GROMACS .gro file of C-alpha atoms in nm:
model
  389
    1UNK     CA    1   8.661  10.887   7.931
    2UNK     CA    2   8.312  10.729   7.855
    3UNK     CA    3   8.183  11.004   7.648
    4UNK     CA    4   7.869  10.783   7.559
    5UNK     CA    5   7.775  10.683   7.915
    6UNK     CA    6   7.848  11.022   8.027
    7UNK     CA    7   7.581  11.152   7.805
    8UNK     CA    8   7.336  10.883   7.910
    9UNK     CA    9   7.334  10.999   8.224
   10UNK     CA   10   7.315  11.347   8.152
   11UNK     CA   11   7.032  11.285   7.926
   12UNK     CA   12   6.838  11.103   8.276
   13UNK     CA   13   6.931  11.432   8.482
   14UNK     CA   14   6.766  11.610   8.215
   15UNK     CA   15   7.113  11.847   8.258
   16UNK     CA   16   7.254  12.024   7.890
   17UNK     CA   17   7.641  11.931   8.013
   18UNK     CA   18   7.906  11.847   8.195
   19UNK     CA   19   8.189  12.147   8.273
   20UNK     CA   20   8.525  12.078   8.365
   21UNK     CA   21   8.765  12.377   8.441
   22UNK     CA   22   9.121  12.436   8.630
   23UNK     CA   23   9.364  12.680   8.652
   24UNK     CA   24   9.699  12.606   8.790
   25UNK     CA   25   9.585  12.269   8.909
   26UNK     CA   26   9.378  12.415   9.170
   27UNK     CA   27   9.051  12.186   9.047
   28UNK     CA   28   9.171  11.852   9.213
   29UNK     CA   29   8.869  11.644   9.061
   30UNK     CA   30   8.966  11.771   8.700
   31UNK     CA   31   9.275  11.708   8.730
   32UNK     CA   32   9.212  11.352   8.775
   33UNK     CA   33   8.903  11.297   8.614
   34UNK     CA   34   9.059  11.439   8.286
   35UNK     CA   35   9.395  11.268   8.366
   36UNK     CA   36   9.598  11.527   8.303
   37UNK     CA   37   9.893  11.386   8.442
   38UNK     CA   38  10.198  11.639   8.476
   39UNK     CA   39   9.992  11.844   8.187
   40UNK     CA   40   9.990  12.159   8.397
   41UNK     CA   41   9.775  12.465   8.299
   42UNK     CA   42   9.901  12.852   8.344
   43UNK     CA   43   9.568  12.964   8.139
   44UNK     CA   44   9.218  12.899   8.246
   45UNK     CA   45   9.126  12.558   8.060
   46UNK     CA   46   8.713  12.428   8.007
   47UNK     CA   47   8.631  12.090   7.916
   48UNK     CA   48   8.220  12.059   7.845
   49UNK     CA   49   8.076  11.736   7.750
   50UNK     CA   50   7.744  11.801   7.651
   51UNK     CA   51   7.402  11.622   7.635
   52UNK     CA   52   7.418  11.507   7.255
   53UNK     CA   53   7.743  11.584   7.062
   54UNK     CA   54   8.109  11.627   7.072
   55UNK     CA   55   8.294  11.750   7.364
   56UNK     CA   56   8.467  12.129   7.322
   57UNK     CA   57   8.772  12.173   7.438
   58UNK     CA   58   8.825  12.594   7.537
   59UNK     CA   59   9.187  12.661   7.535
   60UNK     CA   60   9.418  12.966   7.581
   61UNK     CA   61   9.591  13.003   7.281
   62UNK     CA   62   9.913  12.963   7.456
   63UNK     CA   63   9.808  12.633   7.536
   64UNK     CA   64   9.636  12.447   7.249
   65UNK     CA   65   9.774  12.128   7.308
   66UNK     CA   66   9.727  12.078   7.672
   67UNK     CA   67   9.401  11.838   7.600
   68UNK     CA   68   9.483  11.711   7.298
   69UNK     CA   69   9.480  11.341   7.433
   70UNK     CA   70   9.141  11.371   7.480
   71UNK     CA   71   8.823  11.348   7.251
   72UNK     CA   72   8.662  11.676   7.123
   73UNK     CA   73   8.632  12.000   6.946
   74UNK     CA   74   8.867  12.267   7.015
   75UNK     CA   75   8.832  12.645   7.071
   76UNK     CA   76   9.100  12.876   7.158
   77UNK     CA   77   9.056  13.253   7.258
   78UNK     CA   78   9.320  13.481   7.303
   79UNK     CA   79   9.295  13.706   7.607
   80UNK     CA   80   8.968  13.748   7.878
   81UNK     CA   81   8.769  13.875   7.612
   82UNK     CA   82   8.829  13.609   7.380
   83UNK     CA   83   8.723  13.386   7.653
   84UNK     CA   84   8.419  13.569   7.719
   85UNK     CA   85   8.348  13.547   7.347
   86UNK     CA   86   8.368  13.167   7.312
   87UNK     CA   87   8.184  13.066   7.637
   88UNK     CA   88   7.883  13.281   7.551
   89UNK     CA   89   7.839  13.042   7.202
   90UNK     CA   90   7.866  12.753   7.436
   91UNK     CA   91   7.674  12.830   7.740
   92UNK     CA   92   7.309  12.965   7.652
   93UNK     CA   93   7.057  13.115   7.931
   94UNK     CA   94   6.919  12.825   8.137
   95UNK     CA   95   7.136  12.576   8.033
   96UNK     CA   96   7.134  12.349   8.362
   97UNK     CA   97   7.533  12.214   8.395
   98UNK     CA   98   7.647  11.993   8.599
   99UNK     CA   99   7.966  12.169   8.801
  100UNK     CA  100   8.237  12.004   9.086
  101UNK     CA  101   8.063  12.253   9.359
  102UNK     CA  102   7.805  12.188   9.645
  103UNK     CA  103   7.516  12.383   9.741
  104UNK     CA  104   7.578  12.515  10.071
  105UNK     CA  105   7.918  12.344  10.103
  106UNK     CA  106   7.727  12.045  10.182
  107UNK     CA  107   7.935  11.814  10.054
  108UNK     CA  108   8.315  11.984  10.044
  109UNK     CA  109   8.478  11.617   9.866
  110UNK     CA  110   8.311  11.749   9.556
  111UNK     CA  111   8.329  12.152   9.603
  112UNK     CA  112   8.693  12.144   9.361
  113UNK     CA  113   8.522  12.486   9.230
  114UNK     CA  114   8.586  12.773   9.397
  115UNK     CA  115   8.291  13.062   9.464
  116UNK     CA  116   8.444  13.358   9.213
  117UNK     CA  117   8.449  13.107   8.915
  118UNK     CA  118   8.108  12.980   9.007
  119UNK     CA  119   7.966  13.324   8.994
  120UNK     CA  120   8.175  13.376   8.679
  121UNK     CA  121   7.975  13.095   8.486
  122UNK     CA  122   7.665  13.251   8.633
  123UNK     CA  123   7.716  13.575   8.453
  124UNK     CA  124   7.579  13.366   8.110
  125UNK     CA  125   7.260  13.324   8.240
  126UNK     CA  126   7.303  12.909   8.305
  127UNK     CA  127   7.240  12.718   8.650
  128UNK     CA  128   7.502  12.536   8.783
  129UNK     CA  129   7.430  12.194   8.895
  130UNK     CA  130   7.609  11.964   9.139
  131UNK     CA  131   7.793  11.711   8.971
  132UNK     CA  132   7.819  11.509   9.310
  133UNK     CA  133   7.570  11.203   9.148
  134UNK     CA  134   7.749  11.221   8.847
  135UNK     CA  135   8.100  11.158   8.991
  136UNK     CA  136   7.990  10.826   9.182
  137UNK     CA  137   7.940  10.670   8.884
  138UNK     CA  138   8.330  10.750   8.769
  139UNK     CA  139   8.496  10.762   9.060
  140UNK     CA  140   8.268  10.514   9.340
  141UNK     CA  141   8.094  10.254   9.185
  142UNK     CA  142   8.340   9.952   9.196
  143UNK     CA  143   8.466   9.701   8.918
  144UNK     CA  144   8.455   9.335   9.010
  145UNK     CA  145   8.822   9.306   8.997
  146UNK     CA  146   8.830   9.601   9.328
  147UNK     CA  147   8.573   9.422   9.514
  148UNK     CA  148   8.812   9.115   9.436
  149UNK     CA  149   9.110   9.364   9.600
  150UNK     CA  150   8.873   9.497   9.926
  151UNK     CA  151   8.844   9.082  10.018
  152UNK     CA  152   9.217   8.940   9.983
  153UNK     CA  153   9.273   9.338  10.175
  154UNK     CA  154   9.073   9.207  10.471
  155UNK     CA  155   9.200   8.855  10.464
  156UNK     CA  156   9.561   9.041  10.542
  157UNK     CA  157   9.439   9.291  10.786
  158UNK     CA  158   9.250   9.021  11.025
  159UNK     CA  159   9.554   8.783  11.046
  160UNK     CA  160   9.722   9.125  11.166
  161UNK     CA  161   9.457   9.183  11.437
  162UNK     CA  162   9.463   8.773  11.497
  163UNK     CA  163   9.848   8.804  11.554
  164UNK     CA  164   9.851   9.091  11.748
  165UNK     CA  165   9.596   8.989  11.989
  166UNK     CA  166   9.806   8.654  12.005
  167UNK     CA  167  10.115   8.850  12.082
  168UNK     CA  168   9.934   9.083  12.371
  169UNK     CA  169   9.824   8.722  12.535
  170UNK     CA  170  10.123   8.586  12.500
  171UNK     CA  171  10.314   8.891  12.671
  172UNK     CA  172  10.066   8.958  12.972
  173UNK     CA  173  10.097   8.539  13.037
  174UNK     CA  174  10.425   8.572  13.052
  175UNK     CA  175  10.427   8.875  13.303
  176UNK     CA  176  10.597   9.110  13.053
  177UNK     CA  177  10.523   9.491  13.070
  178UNK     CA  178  10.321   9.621  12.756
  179UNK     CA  179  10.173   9.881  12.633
  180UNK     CA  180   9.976  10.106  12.322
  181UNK     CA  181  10.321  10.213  12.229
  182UNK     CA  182  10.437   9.875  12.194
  183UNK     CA  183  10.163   9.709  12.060
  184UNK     CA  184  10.198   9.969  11.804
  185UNK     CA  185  10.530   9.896  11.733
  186UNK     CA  186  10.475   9.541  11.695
  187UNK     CA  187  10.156   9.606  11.434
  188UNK     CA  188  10.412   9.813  11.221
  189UNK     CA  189  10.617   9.492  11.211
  190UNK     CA  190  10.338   9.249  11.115
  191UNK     CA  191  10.218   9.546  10.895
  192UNK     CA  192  10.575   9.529  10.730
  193UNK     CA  193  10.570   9.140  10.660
  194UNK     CA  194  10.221   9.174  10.455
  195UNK     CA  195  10.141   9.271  10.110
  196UNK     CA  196   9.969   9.556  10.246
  197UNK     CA  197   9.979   9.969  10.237
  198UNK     CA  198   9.801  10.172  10.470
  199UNK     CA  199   9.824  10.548  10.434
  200UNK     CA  200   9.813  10.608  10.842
  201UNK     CA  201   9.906  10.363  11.078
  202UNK     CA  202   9.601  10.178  11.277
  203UNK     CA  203   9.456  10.376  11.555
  204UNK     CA  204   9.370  10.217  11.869
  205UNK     CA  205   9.327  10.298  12.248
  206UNK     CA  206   9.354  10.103  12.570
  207UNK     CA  207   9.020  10.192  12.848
  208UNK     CA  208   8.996  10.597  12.866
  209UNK     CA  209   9.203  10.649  12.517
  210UNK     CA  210   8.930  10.444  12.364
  211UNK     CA  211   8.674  10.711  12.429
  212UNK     CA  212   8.947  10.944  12.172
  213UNK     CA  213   8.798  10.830  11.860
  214UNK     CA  214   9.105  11.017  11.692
  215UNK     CA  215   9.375  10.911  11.959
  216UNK     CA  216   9.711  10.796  11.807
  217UNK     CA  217   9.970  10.620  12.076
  218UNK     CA  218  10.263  10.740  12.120
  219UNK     CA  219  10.608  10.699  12.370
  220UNK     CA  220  10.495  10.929  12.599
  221UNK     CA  221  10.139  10.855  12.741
  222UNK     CA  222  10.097  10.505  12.656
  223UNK     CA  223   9.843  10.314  12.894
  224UNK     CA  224   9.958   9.940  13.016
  225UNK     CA  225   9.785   9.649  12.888
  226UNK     CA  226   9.696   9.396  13.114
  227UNK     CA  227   9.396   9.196  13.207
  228UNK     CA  228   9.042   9.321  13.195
  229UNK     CA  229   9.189   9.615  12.983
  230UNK     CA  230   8.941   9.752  12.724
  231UNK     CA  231   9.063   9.784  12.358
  232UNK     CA  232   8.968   9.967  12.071
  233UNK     CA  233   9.112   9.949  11.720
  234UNK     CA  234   9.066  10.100  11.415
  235UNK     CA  235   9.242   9.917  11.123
  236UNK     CA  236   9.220  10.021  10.718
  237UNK     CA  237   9.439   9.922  10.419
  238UNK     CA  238   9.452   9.819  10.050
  239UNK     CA  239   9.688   9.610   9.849
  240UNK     CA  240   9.964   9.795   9.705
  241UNK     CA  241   9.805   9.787   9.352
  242UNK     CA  242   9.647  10.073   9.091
  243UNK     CA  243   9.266  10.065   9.193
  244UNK     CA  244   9.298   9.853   9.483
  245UNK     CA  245   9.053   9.909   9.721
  246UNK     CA  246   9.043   9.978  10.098
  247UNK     CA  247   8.945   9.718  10.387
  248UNK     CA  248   8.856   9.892  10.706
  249UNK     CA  249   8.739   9.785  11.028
  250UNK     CA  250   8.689   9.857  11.380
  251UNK     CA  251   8.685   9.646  11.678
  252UNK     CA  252   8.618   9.587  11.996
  253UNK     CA  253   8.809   9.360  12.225
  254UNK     CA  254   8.863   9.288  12.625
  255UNK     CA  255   9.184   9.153  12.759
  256UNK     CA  256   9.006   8.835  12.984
  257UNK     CA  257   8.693   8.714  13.011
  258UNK     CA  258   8.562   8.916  13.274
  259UNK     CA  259   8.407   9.206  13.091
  260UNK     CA  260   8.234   9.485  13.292
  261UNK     CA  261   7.822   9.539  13.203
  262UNK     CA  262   7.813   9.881  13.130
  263UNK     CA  263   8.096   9.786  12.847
  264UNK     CA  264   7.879   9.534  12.717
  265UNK     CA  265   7.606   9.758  12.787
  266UNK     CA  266   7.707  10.034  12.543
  267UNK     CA  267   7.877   9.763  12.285
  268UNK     CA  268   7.543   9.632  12.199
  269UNK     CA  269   7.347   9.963  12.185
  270UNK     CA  270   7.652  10.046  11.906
  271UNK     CA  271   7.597   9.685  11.740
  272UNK     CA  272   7.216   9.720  11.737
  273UNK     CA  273   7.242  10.083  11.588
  274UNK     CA  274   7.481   9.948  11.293
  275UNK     CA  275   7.265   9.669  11.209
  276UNK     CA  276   6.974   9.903  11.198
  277UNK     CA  277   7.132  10.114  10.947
  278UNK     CA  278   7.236   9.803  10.711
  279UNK     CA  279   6.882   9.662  10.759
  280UNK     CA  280   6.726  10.050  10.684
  281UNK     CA  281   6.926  10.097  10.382
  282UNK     CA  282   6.851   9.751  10.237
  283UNK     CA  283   6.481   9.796  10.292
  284UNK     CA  284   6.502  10.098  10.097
  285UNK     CA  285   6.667   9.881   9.836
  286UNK     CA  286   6.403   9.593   9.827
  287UNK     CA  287   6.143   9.842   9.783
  288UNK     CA  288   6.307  10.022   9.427
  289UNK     CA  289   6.374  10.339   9.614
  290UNK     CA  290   6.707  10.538   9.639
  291UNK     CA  291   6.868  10.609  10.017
  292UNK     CA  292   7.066  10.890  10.086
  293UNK     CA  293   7.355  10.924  10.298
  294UNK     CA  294   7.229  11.185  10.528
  295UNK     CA  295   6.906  10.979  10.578
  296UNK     CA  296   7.106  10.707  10.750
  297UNK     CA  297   7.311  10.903  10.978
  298UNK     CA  298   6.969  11.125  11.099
  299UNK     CA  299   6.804  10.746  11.171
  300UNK     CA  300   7.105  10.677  11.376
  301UNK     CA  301   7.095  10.975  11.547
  302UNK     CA  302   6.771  10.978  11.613
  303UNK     CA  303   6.725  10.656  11.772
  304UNK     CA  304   7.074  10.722  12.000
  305UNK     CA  305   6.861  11.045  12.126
  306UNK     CA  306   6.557  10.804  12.195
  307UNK     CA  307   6.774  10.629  12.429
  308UNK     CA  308   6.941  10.900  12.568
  309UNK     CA  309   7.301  10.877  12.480
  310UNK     CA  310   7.330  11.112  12.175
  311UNK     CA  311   7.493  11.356  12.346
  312UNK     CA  312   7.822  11.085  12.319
  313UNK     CA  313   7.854  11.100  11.941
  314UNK     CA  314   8.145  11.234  11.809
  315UNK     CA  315   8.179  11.113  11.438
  316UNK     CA  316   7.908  11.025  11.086
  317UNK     CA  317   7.805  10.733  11.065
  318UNK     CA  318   8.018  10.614  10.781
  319UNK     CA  319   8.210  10.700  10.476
  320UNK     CA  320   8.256  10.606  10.105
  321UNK     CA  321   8.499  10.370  10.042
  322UNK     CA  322   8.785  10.300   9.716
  323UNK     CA  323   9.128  10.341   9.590
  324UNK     CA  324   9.183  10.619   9.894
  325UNK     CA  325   9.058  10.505  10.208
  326UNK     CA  326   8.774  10.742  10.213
  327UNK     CA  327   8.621  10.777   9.885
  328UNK     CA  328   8.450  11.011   9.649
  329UNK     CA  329   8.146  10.869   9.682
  330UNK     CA  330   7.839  10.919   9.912
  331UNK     CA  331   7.894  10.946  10.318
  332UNK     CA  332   7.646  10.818  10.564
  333UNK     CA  333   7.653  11.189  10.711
  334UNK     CA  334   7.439  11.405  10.873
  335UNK     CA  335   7.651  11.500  11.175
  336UNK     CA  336   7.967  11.667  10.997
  337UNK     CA  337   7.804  11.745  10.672
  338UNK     CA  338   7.469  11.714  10.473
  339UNK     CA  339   7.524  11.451  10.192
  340UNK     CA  340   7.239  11.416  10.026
  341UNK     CA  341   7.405  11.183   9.744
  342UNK     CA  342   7.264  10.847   9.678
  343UNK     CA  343   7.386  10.534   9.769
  344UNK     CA  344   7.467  10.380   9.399
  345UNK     CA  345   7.479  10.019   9.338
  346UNK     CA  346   7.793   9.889   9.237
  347UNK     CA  347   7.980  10.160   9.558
  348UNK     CA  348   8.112  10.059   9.882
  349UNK     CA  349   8.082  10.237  10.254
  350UNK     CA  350   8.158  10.186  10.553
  351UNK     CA  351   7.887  10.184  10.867
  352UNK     CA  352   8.074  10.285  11.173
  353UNK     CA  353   7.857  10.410  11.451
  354UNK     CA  354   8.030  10.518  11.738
  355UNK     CA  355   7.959  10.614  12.122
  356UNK     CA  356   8.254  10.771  12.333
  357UNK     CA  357   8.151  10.823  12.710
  358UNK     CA  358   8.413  10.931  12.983
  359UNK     CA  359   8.477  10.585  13.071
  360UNK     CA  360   8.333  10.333  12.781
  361UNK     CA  361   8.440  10.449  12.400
  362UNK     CA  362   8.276  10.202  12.127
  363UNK     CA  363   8.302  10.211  11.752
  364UNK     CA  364   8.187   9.861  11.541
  365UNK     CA  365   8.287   9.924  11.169
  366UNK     CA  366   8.251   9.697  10.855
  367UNK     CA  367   8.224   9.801  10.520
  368UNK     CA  368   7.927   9.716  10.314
  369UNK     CA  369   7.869   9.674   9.912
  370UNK     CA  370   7.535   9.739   9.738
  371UNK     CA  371   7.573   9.508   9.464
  372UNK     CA  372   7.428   9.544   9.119
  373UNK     CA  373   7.150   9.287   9.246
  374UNK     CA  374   7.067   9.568   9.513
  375UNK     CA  375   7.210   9.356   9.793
  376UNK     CA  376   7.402   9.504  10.082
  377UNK     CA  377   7.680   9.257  10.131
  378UNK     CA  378   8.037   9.232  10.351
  379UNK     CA  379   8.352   9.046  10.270
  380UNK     CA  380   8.486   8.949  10.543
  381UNK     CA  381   8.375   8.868  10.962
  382UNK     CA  382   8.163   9.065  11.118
  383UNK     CA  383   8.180   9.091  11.494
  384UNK     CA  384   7.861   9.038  11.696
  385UNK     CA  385   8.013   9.014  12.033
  386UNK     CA  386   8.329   9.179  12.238
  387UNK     CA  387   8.660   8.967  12.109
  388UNK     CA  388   8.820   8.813  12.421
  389UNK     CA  389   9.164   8.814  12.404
   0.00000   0.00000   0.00000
């Protein structure tokens, strides 16, 4: 808890706080931004770090130790009333505090306040304020030591992908029947031998299941693999460590060397589209000016509509990356929802455009770092070409 750099950046929001409330551990984003642990709250609880001064601490009286390992003043009330009584010396008429709510909804990964209690804190006269900047800085923008994590990640997951395409060449040479559902199982076993953890298993789709961004194999359905089949494979994972950070790709392979045009086709319209977006965003970043998530996803989109083939998107852009595979932080999104956050230096996304036609399904992710010299930089390959296998 950073009181001091807290209040720094209050001060350049020109905001009068910073409000933290839960009840019952509904509030998510308190719970783990004031690490409450197994600290569990049956009264209504208010943390508010302001501008300039000591945090206060508004307890039920029943429970005036619950934040006690944490830096402050403390206030109990006893009772609604007593509540009432204490936030109105705290919270004066157009105060502007920040909250864990989105205007609009439009960004629900930091909308951990429900509606009632935000027109509760309404009644005394302040403005709520989202509290979606603020977070990155806590929860998004990376330490040296997770960027450190993200690369030795990646170095695992591609000698997964490296083996497994080995073993699908190695099968179909030999003549042997295989399939998604196999390949799967075999992933699970490289997936087993590694110092890795992934929190879903790697999605992936042979020809018509690649144009599923979200299909999973399974026993039942599973397509053959055999030459000229088209693959598609969406891989993510982090080493099994406290603030590890996520590596995730997608790729796009053929089984052979005789790849049909209109794959190629649509695999460089995708490639083109997610080098635009790295070159946009570091542009902005030459020039001293912020970027915004939904600004890259609308550029995207816009230019896929220019050529005609918008009507094939099915997913954002891309998504904040950390400790969980998709982070607190600022989404390259216009498409599923409006993030208007900034992309911080120091966080980590990932720039996954995607086209999914009846036949052809292609999705080229890495994930890039804005570094604290502004530069937009990847650890790890990036492909520029479909992988023959």
């Amino acid at each position: 808890m950073d009181i001091a750099k807290i209040q720094i950046l209050l001060q350049e929001a020109e905001l009068d706080g910073w409000l933290f409330t839960d009840f019952q551990g509904h509030d998510f984003i308190t719970k783990e931004f004031l690490e409450l642990g197994n600290r569990f709250c049956t009264r209504r609880m208010f943390y508010l770090i302001p501008t300039q001064g000591e945090p206060v601490k508004v307890l039920s009286a029943i429970e005036p130790h619950l934040l006690d390992h944490l830096p402050g003043e403390k206030m109990l009330y006893h009772g609604i009333e007593g509540q009432k009584k204490v936030l109105s010396e705290l919270l004066k008429p157009g105060m502007k505090i920040a909250c864990q709510y989105s205007p609009g909804g439009n960004v629900p990964t930091i909308s951990s306040m429900d509606a009632g209690l935000i027109e509760y804190l309404r009644t005394y006269g302040i403005e709520p304020v989202t509290s979606a900047d603020l977070m990155q800085h806590f929860g998004a923008v990376l330490t040296e030591h997770q960027i450190e994590t993200h690369r030795q990640a990646g170095v695992i997951i591609h000698k997964i992908l490296t083996d497994t395409f080995s073993w699908i060449r190695e099968k179909i040479d030999a003549g042997t029947y295989i399939d998604e559902y196999a390949m799967l199982q075999k992933m699970q076993e490289l997936i087993r031998q590694e110092n890795i953890y992934m929190d879903s298993p790697p999605f992936f789709g042979i020809d018509e299941h690649a144009c599923d961004p979200g299909y999973e194999p399974n026993e039942n359905d599973s397509k053959q693999i055999r030459e000229g089949s088209r693959l598609i494979i969406d891989i993510a994972g982090r080493l099994p460590e406290e603030d590890a950070v996520y590596y995730d790709v997608s790729w796009c392979m053929n089984v052979g060397e005789k790849i049909e045009p209109e794959y190629k086709k649509w695999f460089q319209i995708v490639y083109d589209a997610r080098e635009d977006a790295r070159q946009f965003i570091q542009a902005r970043l030459d020039e001293g000016e912020t970027v915004r998530g939904y600004e890259v996803d609308r550029r995207l989109k816009e230019r896929f509509e220019q050529l005609g083939c918008a009507q094939y998107l099915m997913h954002r852009t891309g998504h904040n990356i950390g400790h969980r595979c998709h982070g607190i932080g600022a989404n390259l999104d216009d498409y599923e929802t409006h993030d208007d956050r900034c992309l911080l230096p120091g966080t980590m996304f990932s720039i996954e455009p995607g086209l999914y036609t009846e036949k052809y399904g292609v999705r080229l992710e890495y994930d890039v770092h804005i570094t604290s010299e502004r530069e937009t930089k990847v650890y790890g390959p990036v492909q520029d070409e479909i992988l023959v296998i």
